[in-house]
Short mmCIF file of C-alpha atoms in Angstrom, two decimals:
data_model
loop_
_atom_site.label_atom_id
_atom_site.label_comp_id
_atom_site.label_asym_id
_atom_site.label_seq_id
_atom_site.Cartn_x
_atom_site.Cartn_y
_atom_site.Cartn_z
CA UNK A 1 0.00 0.00 0.00
CA UNK A 2 1.12 3.52 -0.65
CA UNK A 3 -0.28 6.94 0.11
CA UNK A 4 -2.08 8.64 -2.76
CA UNK A 5 -3.50 12.15 -2.99
CA UNK A 6 -6.53 13.57 -4.81
CA UNK A 7 -5.45 15.04 -8.16
CA UNK A 8 -7.92 17.89 -7.67
CA UNK A 9 -6.61 19.16 -4.32
CA UNK A 10 -3.68 21.47 -3.54
CA UNK A 11 -0.68 19.81 -1.88
CA UNK A 12 -1.51 21.33 1.49
CA UNK A 13 -4.89 19.60 1.63
CA UNK A 14 -4.93 16.83 4.21
CA UNK A 15 -6.69 14.43 1.78
CA UNK A 16 -4.81 11.18 1.54
CA UNK A 17 -5.85 7.58 1.20
CA UNK A 18 -3.98 4.30 1.46
CA UNK A 19 -4.36 2.03 -1.57
CA UNK A 20 -2.63 -0.83 -3.34
CA UNK A 21 -3.28 0.75 -6.74
CA UNK A 22 -3.63 4.42 -7.61
CA UNK A 23 -7.37 5.10 -8.11
CA UNK A 24 -8.57 7.29 -10.96
CA UNK A 25 -8.27 10.97 -10.06
CA UNK A 26 -5.36 10.41 -7.62
CA UNK A 27 -1.57 10.74 -7.86
CA UNK A 28 1.29 9.25 -5.84
CA UNK A 29 2.74 12.53 -4.58
CA UNK A 30 1.45 15.80 -3.18
CA UNK A 31 3.88 18.29 -4.73
CA UNK A 32 1.43 20.14 -6.99
CA UNK A 33 0.49 23.40 -5.28
CA UNK A 34 -2.43 24.37 -7.56
CA UNK A 35 -4.40 21.64 -9.25
CA UNK A 36 -6.72 24.29 -10.62
CA UNK A 37 -4.05 25.30 -13.15
CA UNK A 38 -2.10 22.99 -15.45
CA UNK A 39 0.56 25.71 -15.84
CA UNK A 40 1.35 25.67 -12.09
CA UNK A 41 3.32 22.60 -11.02
CA UNK A 42 6.75 21.65 -9.64
CA UNK A 43 8.18 21.24 -13.17
CA UNK A 44 6.97 24.66 -14.38
CA UNK A 45 9.23 27.62 -15.07
CA UNK A 46 8.83 30.56 -12.68
CA UNK A 47 7.73 33.61 -14.69
CA UNK A 48 6.79 37.20 -13.83
CA UNK A 49 3.08 36.92 -13.07
CA UNK A 50 2.66 37.21 -9.26
CA UNK A 51 2.08 33.44 -8.98
CA UNK A 52 4.24 30.67 -7.53
CA UNK A 53 4.46 28.80 -10.86
CA UNK A 54 6.92 26.11 -9.76
CA UNK A 55 5.48 25.35 -6.31
CA UNK A 56 8.60 26.28 -4.34
CA UNK A 57 6.80 28.89 -2.20
CA UNK A 58 8.72 31.76 -3.85
CA UNK A 59 7.11 34.20 -6.25
CA UNK A 60 8.68 36.09 -9.15
CA UNK A 61 11.85 38.03 -8.19
CA UNK A 62 12.06 36.24 -4.83
CA UNK A 63 12.63 32.99 -6.76
CA UNK A 64 16.24 32.66 -7.98
CA UNK A 65 15.02 30.49 -10.87
CA UNK A 66 12.64 33.12 -12.32
CA UNK A 67 12.80 33.57 -16.10
CA UNK A 68 13.57 37.31 -16.14
CA UNK A 69 12.89 37.48 -19.88
CA UNK A 70 9.22 37.50 -18.87
CA UNK A 71 9.78 40.68 -16.85
CA UNK A 72 10.58 44.28 -17.77
CA UNK A 73 13.79 46.18 -18.49
CA UNK A 74 14.83 48.74 -15.88
CA UNK A 75 17.59 51.36 -16.10
CA UNK A 76 20.17 52.20 -13.44
CA UNK A 77 19.65 55.66 -11.91
CA UNK A 78 23.08 56.39 -10.48
CA UNK A 79 22.37 60.03 -9.59
CA UNK A 80 18.83 59.52 -8.22
CA UNK A 81 17.21 62.06 -10.56
CA UNK A 82 14.51 59.55 -11.68
CA UNK A 83 16.09 59.19 -15.15
CA UNK A 84 18.16 56.14 -15.98
CA UNK A 85 21.18 55.19 -18.06
CA UNK A 86 20.15 53.33 -21.23
CA UNK A 87 23.46 51.45 -21.24
CA UNK A 88 23.04 50.07 -17.70
CA UNK A 89 20.01 47.76 -17.50
CA UNK A 90 18.57 44.86 -15.60
CA UNK A 91 15.55 42.66 -16.24
CA UNK A 92 13.21 41.87 -13.36
CA UNK A 93 9.57 41.27 -12.51
CA UNK A 94 9.25 44.44 -10.44
CA UNK A 95 11.22 47.66 -10.13
CA UNK A 96 14.47 47.05 -8.20
CA UNK A 97 15.96 49.67 -5.90
CA UNK A 98 18.28 52.08 -7.72
CA UNK A 99 16.56 51.55 -11.08
CA UNK A 100 13.85 53.42 -13.02
CA UNK A 101 11.70 52.82 -16.07
CA UNK A 102 12.93 55.92 -17.96
CA UNK A 103 16.18 55.51 -19.92
CA UNK A 104 16.66 59.09 -21.12
CA UNK A 105 19.45 60.34 -18.79
CA UNK A 106 22.45 61.48 -20.87
CA UNK A 107 24.66 61.97 -17.77
CA UNK A 108 23.73 59.56 -15.01
CA UNK A 109 26.57 60.77 -12.83
CA UNK A 110 25.22 64.31 -12.40
CA UNK A 111 21.80 64.78 -10.83
CA UNK A 112 21.34 68.30 -12.29
CA UNK A 113 21.77 66.97 -15.85
CA UNK A 114 18.62 65.19 -16.99
CA UNK A 115 15.81 65.62 -19.55
CA UNK A 116 13.72 67.77 -17.16
CA UNK A 117 16.57 70.14 -16.19
CA UNK A 118 16.59 73.76 -17.31
CA UNK A 119 19.44 74.71 -19.63
CA UNK A 120 21.74 77.40 -18.21
#
């Protein structure tokens, strides 16, 4: 006999039966964290969508295995003027500290030089 779990229940559900053969609608492990979605399972790739796709209890940027190509491009803002350097980027699911969404800073080392600054 081995423990089997309902195929329609999340892994945290306490539903388990003992059986010699796996009955229809049951599986031999309880690692699937969302049976309501075929895309969410332990073999899935973590993508930027605010869901724990691969059932490791980590979501998006918190998961080291996230596919950042599904995220956005952010630009380093070295002078904290809210404009970033187009040549210094990172891809992530959400905006990381020190980065912005605007890439139009022509001098990211000088806060007073940016697209909104007044020419003197």
